[in-house]
PDB file of C-alpha atoms in Angstrom:
ATOM      1  CA  UNK A 208       0.000   0.000   0.000  1.00 57.00           C
ATOM      2  CA  UNK A 209       2.784   2.423   0.903  1.00 70.00           C
ATOM      3  CA  UNK A 210       4.666   1.572  -2.306  1.00 72.00           C
ATOM      4  CA  UNK A 211       1.545   2.390  -4.354  1.00 77.00           C
ATOM      5  CA  UNK A 212       1.185   5.699  -2.526  1.00 84.00           C
ATOM      6  CA  UNK A 213       4.842   6.603  -3.104  1.00 86.00           C
ATOM      7  CA  UNK A 214       4.424   5.948  -6.814  1.00 80.00           C
ATOM      8  CA  UNK A 215       1.161   7.916  -6.896  1.00 84.00           C
ATOM      9  CA  UNK A 216       2.793  10.895  -5.137  1.00 88.00           C
ATOM     10  CA  UNK A 217       5.618  10.852  -7.685  1.00 86.00           C
ATOM     11  CA  UNK A 218       3.179  10.841 -10.607  1.00 81.00           C
ATOM     12  CA  UNK A 219       1.072  13.599  -9.027  1.00 85.00           C
ATOM     13  CA  UNK A 220       4.079  15.870  -8.514  1.00 88.00           C
ATOM     14  CA  UNK A 221       5.243  15.147 -12.040  1.00 81.00           C
ATOM     15  CA  UNK A 222       1.869  16.226 -13.455  1.00 79.00           C
ATOM     16  CA  UNK A 223       0.977  19.086 -11.105  1.00 84.00           C
ATOM     17  CA  UNK A 224       4.270  20.582  -9.992  1.00 86.00           C
ATOM     18  CA  UNK A 225       4.764  22.192  -6.599  1.00 89.00           C
ATOM     19  CA  UNK A 226       2.142  20.964  -4.136  1.00 92.00           C
ATOM     20  CA  UNK A 227       1.808  21.731  -0.400  1.00 92.00           C
ATOM     21  CA  UNK A 228       2.019  18.805   2.031  1.00 92.00           C
ATOM     22  CA  UNK A 229      -1.501  19.576   3.238  1.00 92.00           C
ATOM     23  CA  UNK A 230      -2.902  19.111  -0.268  1.00 91.00           C
ATOM     24  CA  UNK A 231      -1.094  15.790  -0.689  1.00 92.00           C
ATOM     25  CA  UNK A 232      -2.360  14.662   2.702  1.00 91.00           C
ATOM     26  CA  UNK A 233      -5.980  15.375   1.729  1.00 90.00           C
ATOM     27  CA  UNK A 234      -5.551  13.761  -1.667  1.00 89.00           C
ATOM     28  CA  UNK A 235      -4.098  10.507  -0.321  1.00 89.00           C
ATOM     29  CA  UNK A 236      -6.123  10.535   2.911  1.00 88.00           C
ATOM     30  CA  UNK A 237      -3.143  10.413   5.263  1.00 91.00           C
ATOM     31  CA  UNK A 238      -1.595  12.813   7.758  1.00 92.00           C
ATOM     32  CA  UNK A 239       0.897  15.548   6.872  1.00 91.00           C
ATOM     33  CA  UNK A 240       3.459  13.685   8.977  1.00 92.00           C
ATOM     34  CA  UNK A 241       2.969  10.586   6.797  1.00 92.00           C
ATOM     35  CA  UNK A 242       3.469  12.668   3.644  1.00 92.00           C
ATOM     36  CA  UNK A 243       6.741  13.989   5.046  1.00 92.00           C
ATOM     37  CA  UNK A 244       7.899  10.445   5.774  1.00 92.00           C
ATOM     38  CA  UNK A 245       6.879   9.396   2.258  1.00 92.00           C
ATOM     39  CA  UNK A 246       8.895  12.250   0.745  1.00 92.00           C
ATOM     40  CA  UNK A 247      11.933  11.204   2.793  1.00 92.00           C
ATOM     41  CA  UNK A 248      11.505   7.661   1.488  1.00 90.00           C
ATOM     42  CA  UNK A 249      11.318   8.933  -2.108  1.00 89.00           C
ATOM     43  CA  UNK A 250      14.500  10.954  -1.656  1.00 89.00           C
ATOM     44  CA  UNK A 251      16.323   7.951  -0.217  1.00 88.00           C
ATOM     45  CA  UNK A 252      15.279   5.887  -3.226  1.00 84.00           C
ATOM     46  CA  UNK A 253      16.725   8.440  -5.644  1.00 84.00           C
ATOM     47  CA  UNK A 254      13.584  10.389  -6.631  1.00 86.00           C
ATOM     48  CA  UNK A 255      14.651  14.079  -6.729  1.00 88.00           C
ATOM     49  CA  UNK A 256      11.930  15.682  -4.573  1.00 91.00           C
ATOM     50  CA  UNK A 257      12.576  19.343  -3.810  1.00 90.00           C
ATOM     51  CA  UNK A 258      11.065  20.864  -0.645  1.00 90.00           C
ATOM     52  CA  UNK A 259      10.347  24.602  -0.503  1.00 90.00           C
ATOM     53  CA  UNK A 260       9.440  25.929   2.984  1.00 87.00           C
ATOM     54  CA  UNK A 261       7.186  28.881   3.713  1.00 82.00           C
ATOM     55  CA  UNK A 262       3.672  30.001   2.909  1.00 80.00           C
ATOM     56  CA  UNK A 263       4.025  29.485  -0.827  1.00 82.00           C
ATOM     57  CA  UNK A 264       6.121  26.358  -0.517  1.00 88.00           C
ATOM     58  CA  UNK A 265       5.532  22.702  -1.172  1.00 92.00           C
ATOM     59  CA  UNK A 266       7.057  19.636  -2.782  1.00 92.00           C
ATOM     60  CA  UNK A 267       8.078  19.357  -6.430  1.00 90.00           C
ATOM     61  CA  UNK A 268      10.342  17.253  -8.653  1.00 88.00           C
ATOM     62  CA  UNK A 269      13.532  18.624 -10.135  1.00 83.00           C
ATOM     63  CA  UNK A 270      13.112  19.624 -13.790  1.00 72.00           C
ATOM     64  CA  UNK A 271      15.003  16.812 -15.593  1.00 71.00           C
ATOM     65  CA  UNK A 272      13.070  13.990 -13.875  1.00 69.00           C
ATOM     66  CA  UNK A 273      10.974  11.788 -16.177  1.00 65.00           C
ATOM     67  CA  UNK A 274       9.183   8.464 -15.812  1.00 61.00           C
ATOM     68  CA  UNK A 275      10.277   5.805 -18.271  1.00 59.00           C
ATOM     69  CA  UNK A 276       8.012   3.495 -20.245  1.00 54.00           C
ATOM     70  CA  UNK A 277       8.535   0.692 -17.733  1.00 53.00           C
ATOM     71  CA  UNK A 278       6.438   2.680 -15.239  1.00 60.00           C
ATOM     72  CA  UNK A 279       3.341   1.576 -17.180  1.00 66.00           C
ATOM     73  CA  UNK A 280       1.787  -1.783 -16.343  1.00 71.00           C
ATOM     74  CA  UNK A 281      -0.902  -3.843 -18.065  1.00 73.00           C
ATOM     75  CA  UNK A 282      -3.711  -2.157 -16.140  1.00 76.00           C
ATOM     76  CA  UNK A 283      -2.431   1.308 -17.146  1.00 76.00           C
ATOM     77  CA  UNK A 284      -2.378   0.364 -20.831  1.00 74.00           C
ATOM     78  CA  UNK A 285      -5.847  -1.150 -20.549  1.00 80.00           C
ATOM     79  CA  UNK A 286      -7.325   2.017 -19.054  1.00 79.00           C
ATOM     80  CA  UNK A 287      -5.696   4.265 -21.666  1.00 80.00           C
ATOM     81  CA  UNK A 288      -6.631   2.056 -24.628  1.00 80.00           C
ATOM     82  CA  UNK A 289     -10.214   1.764 -23.367  1.00 81.00           C
ATOM     83  CA  UNK A 290     -10.454   5.563 -23.132  1.00 83.00           C
ATOM     84  CA  UNK A 291      -8.943   5.991 -26.614  1.00 82.00           C
ATOM     85  CA  UNK A 292     -11.370   3.477 -28.070  1.00 80.00           C
ATOM     86  CA  UNK A 293     -14.248   5.393 -26.499  1.00 80.00           C
ATOM     87  CA  UNK A 294     -12.904   8.639 -27.945  1.00 80.00           C
ATOM     88  CA  UNK A 295     -12.628   7.082 -31.411  1.00 79.00           C
ATOM     89  CA  UNK A 296     -16.305   6.058 -31.265  1.00 79.00           C
ATOM     90  CA  UNK A 297     -17.310   9.650 -30.434  1.00 76.00           C
ATOM     91  CA  UNK A 298     -15.946  11.156 -33.647  1.00 72.00           C
ATOM     92  CA  UNK A 299     -13.870  10.033 -36.599  1.00 72.00           C
ATOM     93  CA  UNK A 300     -10.261  11.041 -35.935  1.00 72.00           C
ATOM     94  CA  UNK A 301      -7.343   9.290 -37.683  1.00 74.00           C
ATOM     95  CA  UNK A 302      -4.986  10.827 -35.105  1.00 76.00           C
ATOM     96  CA  UNK A 303      -6.799   9.097 -32.225  1.00 78.00           C
ATOM     97  CA  UNK A 304      -6.672   5.756 -34.018  1.00 78.00           C
ATOM     98  CA  UNK A 305      -2.958   6.170 -34.722  1.00 77.00           C
ATOM     99  CA  UNK A 306      -2.295   6.956 -31.047  1.00 80.00           C
ATOM    100  CA  UNK A 307      -4.192   3.825 -30.024  1.00 78.00           C
ATOM    101  CA  UNK A 308      -2.099   1.740 -32.414  1.00 76.00           C
ATOM    102  CA  UNK A 309       1.114   3.136 -30.923  1.00 74.00           C
ATOM    103  CA  UNK A 310      -0.018   2.256 -27.402  1.00 74.00           C
ATOM    104  CA  UNK A 311      -0.988  -1.253 -28.459  1.00 73.00           C
ATOM    105  CA  UNK A 312       2.510  -1.696 -29.831  1.00 69.00           C
ATOM    106  CA  UNK A 313       4.071  -0.343 -26.611  1.00 69.00           C
ATOM    107  CA  UNK A 314       1.963  -2.683 -24.525  1.00 69.00           C
ATOM    108  CA  UNK A 315       3.265  -5.663 -26.477  1.00 63.00           C
ATOM    109  CA  UNK A 316      -0.287  -6.848 -27.002  1.00 60.00           C
ATOM    110  CA  UNK A 317      -0.732  -7.423 -23.261  1.00 58.00           C
ATOM    111  CA  UNK A 318      -3.404  -4.786 -22.693  1.00 57.00           C
ATOM    112  CA  UNK A 319      -6.979  -5.964 -22.807  1.00 61.00           C
ATOM    113  CA  UNK A 320     -10.030  -6.152 -20.616  1.00 66.00           C
ATOM    114  CA  UNK A 321     -13.759  -6.531 -20.407  1.00 74.00           C
ATOM    115  CA  UNK A 322     -14.637  -2.825 -20.409  1.00 76.00           C
ATOM    116  CA  UNK A 323     -15.876  -1.131 -23.589  1.00 76.00           C
ATOM    117  CA  UNK A 324     -16.893   2.527 -23.866  1.00 77.00           C
ATOM    118  CA  UNK A 325     -19.180   3.099 -26.842  1.00 78.00           C
ATOM    119  CA  UNK A 326     -19.891   6.796 -27.371  1.00 76.00           C
ATOM    120  CA  UNK A 327     -21.129   6.460 -30.946  1.00 76.00           C
ATOM    121  CA  UNK A 328     -24.276   8.373 -29.951  1.00 69.00           C
ATOM    122  CA  UNK A 329     -22.035  11.446 -29.684  1.00 67.00           C
ATOM    123  CA  UNK A 330     -21.565  11.340 -33.477  1.00 68.00           C
ATOM    124  CA  UNK A 331     -24.973  13.002 -33.744  1.00 60.00           C
ATOM    125  CA  UNK A 332     -23.188  16.344 -33.575  1.00 64.00           C
ATOM    126  CA  UNK A 333     -21.627  18.032 -36.610  1.00 72.00           C
ATOM    127  CA  UNK A 334     -18.207  16.388 -36.989  1.00 77.00           C
ATOM    128  CA  UNK A 335     -17.091  19.148 -39.373  1.00 84.00           C
ATOM    129  CA  UNK A 336     -17.874  21.738 -36.692  1.00 90.00           C
ATOM    130  CA  UNK A 337     -15.911  19.738 -34.108  1.00 87.00           C
ATOM    131  CA  UNK A 338     -12.905  19.606 -36.429  1.00 86.00           C
ATOM    132  CA  UNK A 339     -13.179  23.320 -37.172  1.00 92.00           C
ATOM    133  CA  UNK A 340     -13.272  24.238 -33.491  1.00 94.00           C
ATOM    134  CA  UNK A 341     -10.311  21.989 -32.694  1.00 90.00           C
ATOM    135  CA  UNK A 342      -8.345  23.714 -35.454  1.00 93.00           C
ATOM    136  CA  UNK A 343      -9.226  27.120 -33.995  1.00 95.00           C
ATOM    137  CA  UNK A 344      -8.102  26.001 -30.524  1.00 95.00           C
ATOM    138  CA  UNK A 345      -4.832  24.590 -31.845  1.00 93.00           C
ATOM    139  CA  UNK A 346      -4.052  27.662 -33.985  1.00 95.00           C
ATOM    140  CA  UNK A 347      -5.328  30.127 -31.346  1.00 95.00           C
ATOM    141  CA  UNK A 348      -7.757  31.795 -33.763  1.00 96.00           C
ATOM    142  CA  UNK A 349     -11.094  33.357 -32.755  1.00 97.00           C
ATOM    143  CA  UNK A 350     -14.316  31.831 -34.106  1.00 97.00           C
ATOM    144  CA  UNK A 351     -17.354  33.712 -35.414  1.00 97.00           C
ATOM    145  CA  UNK A 352     -20.833  32.140 -35.342  1.00 97.00           C
ATOM    146  CA  UNK A 353     -24.539  32.807 -34.889  1.00 97.00           C
ATOM    147  CA  UNK A 354     -25.962  31.513 -31.627  1.00 96.00           C
ATOM    148  CA  UNK A 355     -29.479  30.964 -30.283  1.00 94.00           C
ATOM    149  CA  UNK A 356     -29.553  30.893 -26.483  1.00 88.00           C
ATOM    150  CA  UNK A 357     -31.998  29.173 -24.114  1.00 78.00           C
ATOM    151  CA  UNK A 358     -34.280  32.221 -24.250  1.00 79.00           C
ATOM    152  CA  UNK A 359     -34.546  31.853 -28.080  1.00 84.00           C
ATOM    153  CA  UNK A 360     -32.485  35.014 -28.653  1.00 91.00           C
ATOM    154  CA  UNK A 361     -30.272  34.806 -31.744  1.00 95.00           C
ATOM    155  CA  UNK A 362     -27.118  36.935 -31.938  1.00 95.00           C
ATOM    156  CA  UNK A 363     -23.703  36.876 -33.638  1.00 96.00           C
ATOM    157  CA  UNK A 364     -20.746  35.965 -31.429  1.00 96.00           C
ATOM    158  CA  UNK A 365     -16.989  36.101 -31.858  1.00 96.00           C
ATOM    159  CA  UNK A 366     -15.077  34.187 -29.180  1.00 97.00           C
ATOM    160  CA  UNK A 367     -11.678  32.704 -28.390  1.00 97.00           C
ATOM    161  CA  UNK A 368     -12.226  28.910 -28.106  1.00 96.00           C
ATOM    162  CA  UNK A 369     -10.463  27.074 -25.281  1.00 95.00           C
ATOM    163  CA  UNK A 370     -11.884  23.535 -25.390  1.00 94.00           C
ATOM    164  CA  UNK A 371     -14.675  21.398 -26.809  1.00 92.00           C
ATOM    165  CA  UNK A 372     -16.413  19.583 -23.966  1.00 89.00           C
ATOM    166  CA  UNK A 373     -19.007  16.814 -23.800  1.00 85.00           C
ATOM    167  CA  UNK A 374     -21.070  17.116 -20.625  1.00 79.00           C
ATOM    168  CA  UNK A 375     -24.704  17.202 -19.563  1.00 70.00           C
ATOM    169  CA  UNK A 376     -25.538  14.933 -22.541  1.00 73.00           C
ATOM    170  CA  UNK A 377     -24.396  17.454 -25.160  1.00 81.00           C
ATOM    171  CA  UNK A 378     -21.315  18.988 -26.810  1.00 87.00           C
ATOM    172  CA  UNK A 379     -20.293  22.463 -25.634  1.00 91.00           C
ATOM    173  CA  UNK A 380     -17.644  24.993 -26.572  1.00 94.00           C
ATOM    174  CA  UNK A 381     -15.802  26.615 -23.680  1.00 94.00           C
ATOM    175  CA  UNK A 382     -14.633  30.010 -24.916  1.00 95.00           C
ATOM    176  CA  UNK A 383     -13.626  33.510 -23.888  1.00 95.00           C
ATOM    177  CA  UNK A 384     -16.002  36.275 -24.950  1.00 94.00           C
ATOM    178  CA  UNK A 385     -14.143  39.530 -25.553  1.00 91.00           C
ATOM    179  CA  UNK A 386     -17.449  41.392 -25.459  1.00 92.00           C
ATOM    180  CA  UNK A 387     -18.443  40.030 -22.038  1.00 90.00           C
ATOM    181  CA  UNK A 388     -14.810  39.824 -20.852  1.00 92.00           C
ATOM    182  CA  UNK A 389     -15.670  36.430 -19.374  1.00 91.00           C
ATOM    183  CA  UNK A 390     -15.631  32.715 -20.134  1.00 92.00           C
ATOM    184  CA  UNK A 391     -18.854  31.155 -21.396  1.00 91.00           C
ATOM    185  CA  UNK A 392     -20.069  27.770 -22.644  1.00 91.00           C
ATOM    186  CA  UNK A 393     -21.942  27.500 -25.939  1.00 93.00           C
ATOM    187  CA  UNK A 394     -24.003  24.465 -26.933  1.00 91.00           C
ATOM    188  CA  UNK A 395     -22.791  23.277 -30.328  1.00 92.00           C
ATOM    189  CA  UNK A 396     -26.261  22.311 -31.542  1.00 90.00           C
ATOM    190  CA  UNK A 397     -27.307  25.980 -31.145  1.00 92.00           C
ATOM    191  CA  UNK A 398     -24.392  27.300 -33.225  1.00 94.00           C
ATOM    192  CA  UNK A 399     -24.773  28.179 -36.912  1.00 94.00           C
ATOM    193  CA  UNK A 400     -22.394  29.327 -39.668  1.00 95.00           C
ATOM    194  CA  UNK A 401     -19.230  28.941 -37.607  1.00 95.00           C
ATOM    195  CA  UNK A 402     -16.033  30.171 -39.260  1.00 96.00           C
ATOM    196  CA  UNK A 403     -12.458  30.832 -38.223  1.00 96.00           C
ATOM    197  CA  UNK A 404     -11.332  34.453 -38.337  1.00 96.00           C
ATOM    198  CA  UNK A 405      -7.910  35.748 -39.368  1.00 94.00           C
ATOM    199  CA  UNK A 406      -7.293  37.260 -35.944  1.00 93.00           C
ATOM    200  CA  UNK A 407      -5.401  35.931 -32.930  1.00 93.00           C
ATOM    201  CA  UNK A 408      -6.187  35.427 -29.265  1.00 95.00           C
ATOM    202  CA  UNK A 409      -6.041  38.589 -27.174  1.00 94.00           C
ATOM    203  CA  UNK A 410      -4.701  36.757 -24.121  1.00 92.00           C
ATOM    204  CA  UNK A 411      -3.220  33.505 -22.850  1.00 92.00           C
ATOM    205  CA  UNK A 412      -5.906  31.277 -21.355  1.00 92.00           C
ATOM    206  CA  UNK A 413      -5.675  28.961 -18.366  1.00 88.00           C
ATOM    207  CA  UNK A 414      -6.268  25.235 -18.723  1.00 85.00           C
ATOM    208  CA  UNK A 415      -9.782  24.108 -19.629  1.00 87.00           C
ATOM    209  CA  UNK A 416     -10.088  22.172 -16.351  1.00 84.00           C
ATOM    210  CA  UNK A 417      -9.465  25.312 -14.264  1.00 83.00           C
ATOM    211  CA  UNK A 418     -11.808  27.432 -16.378  1.00 86.00           C
ATOM    212  CA  UNK A 419     -14.598  24.863 -16.257  1.00 82.00           C
ATOM    213  CA  UNK A 420     -14.316  24.703 -12.486  1.00 78.00           C
ATOM    214  CA  UNK A 421     -14.629  28.481 -12.279  1.00 77.00           C
ATOM    215  CA  UNK A 422     -17.484  28.491 -14.795  1.00 71.00           C
ATOM    216  CA  UNK A 423     -19.393  25.852 -12.824  1.00 68.00           C
ATOM    217  CA  UNK A 424     -19.419  28.166  -9.818  1.00 63.00           C
ATOM    218  CA  UNK A 425     -21.724  30.435 -11.821  1.00 61.00           C
ATOM    219  CA  UNK A 426     -24.031  27.659 -13.008  1.00 63.00           C
ATOM    220  CA  UNK A 427     -27.704  28.585 -12.403  1.00 65.00           C
ATOM    221  CA  UNK A 428     -28.931  27.080  -9.124  1.00 72.00           C
ATOM    222  CA  UNK A 429     -31.177  24.042  -9.214  1.00 83.00           C
ATOM    223  CA  UNK A 430     -34.828  24.193  -8.189  1.00 90.00           C
ATOM    224  CA  UNK A 431     -36.272  21.490  -5.923  1.00 94.00           C
ATOM    225  CA  UNK A 432     -39.402  19.864  -7.321  1.00 96.00           C
ATOM    226  CA  UNK A 433     -41.512  17.432  -5.284  1.00 97.00           C
ATOM    227  CA  UNK A 434     -43.591  14.973  -7.297  1.00 97.00           C
ATOM    228  CA  UNK A 435     -46.058  12.173  -6.645  1.00 97.00           C
ATOM    229  CA  UNK A 436     -45.039   9.307  -8.889  1.00 96.00           C
ATOM    230  CA  UNK A 437     -47.198   6.297  -9.766  1.00 96.00           C
ATOM    231  CA  UNK A 438     -45.537   2.890  -9.684  1.00 95.00           C
ATOM    232  CA  UNK A 439     -45.501   2.422 -13.476  1.00 94.00           C
ATOM    233  CA  UNK A 440     -43.667   5.739 -14.019  1.00 94.00           C
ATOM    234  CA  UNK A 441     -41.214   5.219 -11.198  1.00 93.00           C
ATOM    235  CA  UNK A 442     -38.422   3.719 -13.307  1.00 93.00           C
ATOM    236  CA  UNK A 443     -38.693   6.421 -15.983  1.00 93.00           C
ATOM    237  CA  UNK A 444     -38.723   9.232 -13.420  1.00 93.00           C
ATOM    238  CA  UNK A 445     -35.608   7.810 -11.813  1.00 91.00           C
ATOM    239  CA  UNK A 446     -33.843   7.307 -15.135  1.00 90.00           C
ATOM    240  CA  UNK A 447     -34.729  10.489 -17.011  1.00 90.00           C
ATOM    241  CA  UNK A 448     -35.300  12.941 -14.166  1.00 91.00           C
ATOM    242  CA  UNK A 449     -32.800  11.564 -11.615  1.00 89.00           C
ATOM    243  CA  UNK A 450     -35.603  11.427  -9.088  1.00 90.00           C
ATOM    244  CA  UNK A 451     -34.726  10.530  -5.497  1.00 92.00           C
ATOM    245  CA  UNK A 452     -37.407   8.654  -3.565  1.00 95.00           C
ATOM    246  CA  UNK A 453     -38.256  10.474  -0.346  1.00 95.00           C
ATOM    247  CA  UNK A 454     -41.351   8.531   0.733  1.00 95.00           C
ATOM    248  CA  UNK A 455     -42.786   5.141  -0.143  1.00 96.00           C
ATOM    249  CA  UNK A 456     -46.547   4.891  -0.676  1.00 95.00           C
ATOM    250  CA  UNK A 457     -49.025   2.055  -1.163  1.00 94.00           C
ATOM    251  CA  UNK A 458     -48.903  -0.044  -4.322  1.00 93.00           C
ATOM    252  CA  UNK A 459     -45.386   0.998  -5.314  1.00 93.00           C
ATOM    253  CA  UNK A 460     -46.263   4.686  -5.655  1.00 96.00           C
ATOM    254  CA  UNK A 461     -43.843   7.145  -4.100  1.00 96.00           C
ATOM    255  CA  UNK A 462     -42.901  10.754  -3.568  1.00 96.00           C
ATOM    256  CA  UNK A 463     -39.752  11.902  -5.325  1.00 96.00           C
ATOM    257  CA  UNK A 464     -37.490  14.913  -5.150  1.00 96.00           C
ATOM    258  CA  UNK A 465     -36.131  16.307  -8.420  1.00 95.00           C
ATOM    259  CA  UNK A 466     -33.454  18.941  -8.969  1.00 91.00           C
ATOM    260  CA  UNK A 467     -33.944  20.897 -12.201  1.00 89.00           C
ATOM    261  CA  UNK A 468     -32.323  23.898 -13.881  1.00 82.00           C
ATOM    262  CA  UNK A 469     -35.022  26.431 -14.755  1.00 79.00           C
ATOM    263  CA  UNK A 470     -33.628  27.486 -18.138  1.00 75.00           C
ATOM    264  CA  UNK A 471     -33.326  23.934 -19.465  1.00 78.00           C
ATOM    265  CA  UNK A 472     -36.278  22.370 -21.279  1.00 81.00           C
ATOM    266  CA  UNK A 473     -35.612  18.632 -21.402  1.00 84.00           C
ATOM    267  CA  UNK A 474     -36.851  17.937 -17.871  1.00 91.00           C
ATOM    268  CA  UNK A 475     -40.067  19.896 -18.481  1.00 92.00           C
ATOM    269  CA  UNK A 476     -40.792  17.927 -21.649  1.00 92.00           C
ATOM    270  CA  UNK A 477     -40.152  14.697 -19.759  1.00 93.00           C
ATOM    271  CA  UNK A 478     -42.626  15.725 -17.060  1.00 94.00           C
ATOM    272  CA  UNK A 479     -45.273  16.380 -19.717  1.00 94.00           C
ATOM    273  CA  UNK A 480     -44.536  13.077 -21.461  1.00 94.00           C
ATOM    274  CA  UNK A 481     -45.303  11.141 -18.248  1.00 95.00           C
ATOM    275  CA  UNK A 482     -48.846  12.539 -18.272  1.00 93.00           C
ATOM    276  CA  UNK A 483     -50.982  11.740 -15.245  1.00 94.00           C
ATOM    277  CA  UNK A 484     -48.516   9.120 -14.000  1.00 96.00           C
ATOM    278  CA  UNK A 485     -46.595  11.889 -12.267  1.00 96.00           C
ATOM    279  CA  UNK A 486     -47.965  14.926 -10.424  1.00 97.00           C
ATOM    280  CA  UNK A 487     -45.973  17.969  -9.344  1.00 96.00           C
ATOM    281  CA  UNK A 488     -46.774  18.800  -5.725  1.00 97.00           C
ATOM    282  CA  UNK A 489     -44.480  21.798  -5.414  1.00 95.00           C
ATOM    283  CA  UNK A 490     -43.545  24.473  -6.293  1.00 95.00           C
ATOM    284  CA  UNK A 491     -46.985  25.845  -7.081  1.00 96.00           C
ATOM    285  CA  UNK A 492     -45.813  27.981 -10.013  1.00 95.00           C
ATOM    286  CA  UNK A 493     -44.607  24.848 -11.790  1.00 95.00           C
ATOM    287  CA  UNK A 494     -48.066  23.263 -11.384  1.00 95.00           C
ATOM    288  CA  UNK A 495     -49.542  26.340 -13.054  1.00 95.00           C
ATOM    289  CA  UNK A 496     -46.949  26.167 -15.856  1.00 94.00           C
ATOM    290  CA  UNK A 497     -47.803  22.519 -16.565  1.00 95.00           C
ATOM    291  CA  UNK A 498     -51.532  23.255 -16.486  1.00 95.00           C
ATOM    292  CA  UNK A 499     -51.057  26.102 -18.985  1.00 95.00           C
ATOM    293  CA  UNK A 500     -49.010  23.877 -21.297  1.00 93.00           C
ATOM    294  CA  UNK A 501     -51.611  21.096 -21.099  1.00 92.00           C
ATOM    295  CA  UNK A 502     -54.379  23.586 -21.936  1.00 93.00           C
ATOM    296  CA  UNK A 503     -52.518  24.740 -25.051  1.00 93.00           C
ATOM    297  CA  UNK A 504     -51.933  21.148 -26.160  1.00 91.00           C
ATOM    298  CA  UNK A 505     -55.616  20.326 -25.636  1.00 90.00           C
ATOM    299  CA  UNK A 506     -56.643  23.397 -27.653  1.00 91.00           C
ATOM    300  CA  UNK A 507     -54.298  22.368 -30.464  1.00 89.00           C
ATOM    301  CA  UNK A 508     -55.508  18.785 -30.730  1.00 87.00           C
ATOM    302  CA  UNK A 509     -59.107  19.290 -29.598  1.00 78.00           C
ATOM    303  CA  UNK A 510     -60.903  16.157 -28.551  1.00 64.00           C
ATOM    304  CA  UNK A 511     -58.856  13.941 -30.772  1.00 59.00           C
ATOM    305  CA  UNK A 512     -61.378  14.026 -33.626  1.00 60.00           C
ATOM    306  CA  UNK A 513     -59.084  16.043 -35.913  1.00 55.00           C
ATOM    307  CA  UNK A 514     -56.999  13.536 -37.844  1.00 56.00           C
ATOM    308  CA  UNK A 515     -54.572  13.942 -40.674  1.00 51.00           C
ATOM    309  CA  UNK A 516     -55.933  12.677 -43.971  1.00 47.00           C
TER     310      UNK A 516
END
């Protein structure tokens, strides 16, 4: 166990640079004293760990240190190849396939496993747009496009793209808006007529991981919705609405708690699709919104006598 932790500390410092002992202690769930003993053990074994005291100090590895290929084991190759295979199913990229072939050769054919990631559903997005955005990110060129937001407002945008991200069941572009002087995410399916400009980025941008973390802090808060769910809709409510059962009722019925983002529409459509198998108990304004939507649908379709000929 200690040997695994020593190796993990070495890899972490190699990837993240100077790190305080307190951070390492939290990460590996040990005491600061244990981290100090681990660092001493690494130094004795020849790993060049540098300690910097003081408020801004921490542990780091001296610049020339590198891990060699022998540091990878069969499990490591399996994880990486599985991830690469999943990436190759998401969009057609010869570069990804070539990288996977190189890793297979390095693994000596040993890597394998029973885990398959099939993201072929992600190919529903515009692969040409994905390629165009990746080119803009690589060449540090702003992108111009027309965008329709969640409020159905359509405007032109020119942004500095940082990363293309798949999250929340959709592809997004993380980019810096020079107009807003802030980082924003743009849903690819809402983008039209995207083109690379001849300009250049106005600033150096931090890593996508850091920017996404900061952006998530400004994500609209979720609204709690309490629903009464009939037994036959229980599985669908749990699957599509992430409902959490708060009270069991007779016959398999239950009360559920949902967390929804007001500006998104998918959850509202799902609620409507479940009909009278699910009833919103609170908040009251959402009950009124559903009633108004149902009234419009009834007015559109009448009593069901109007059929297409």
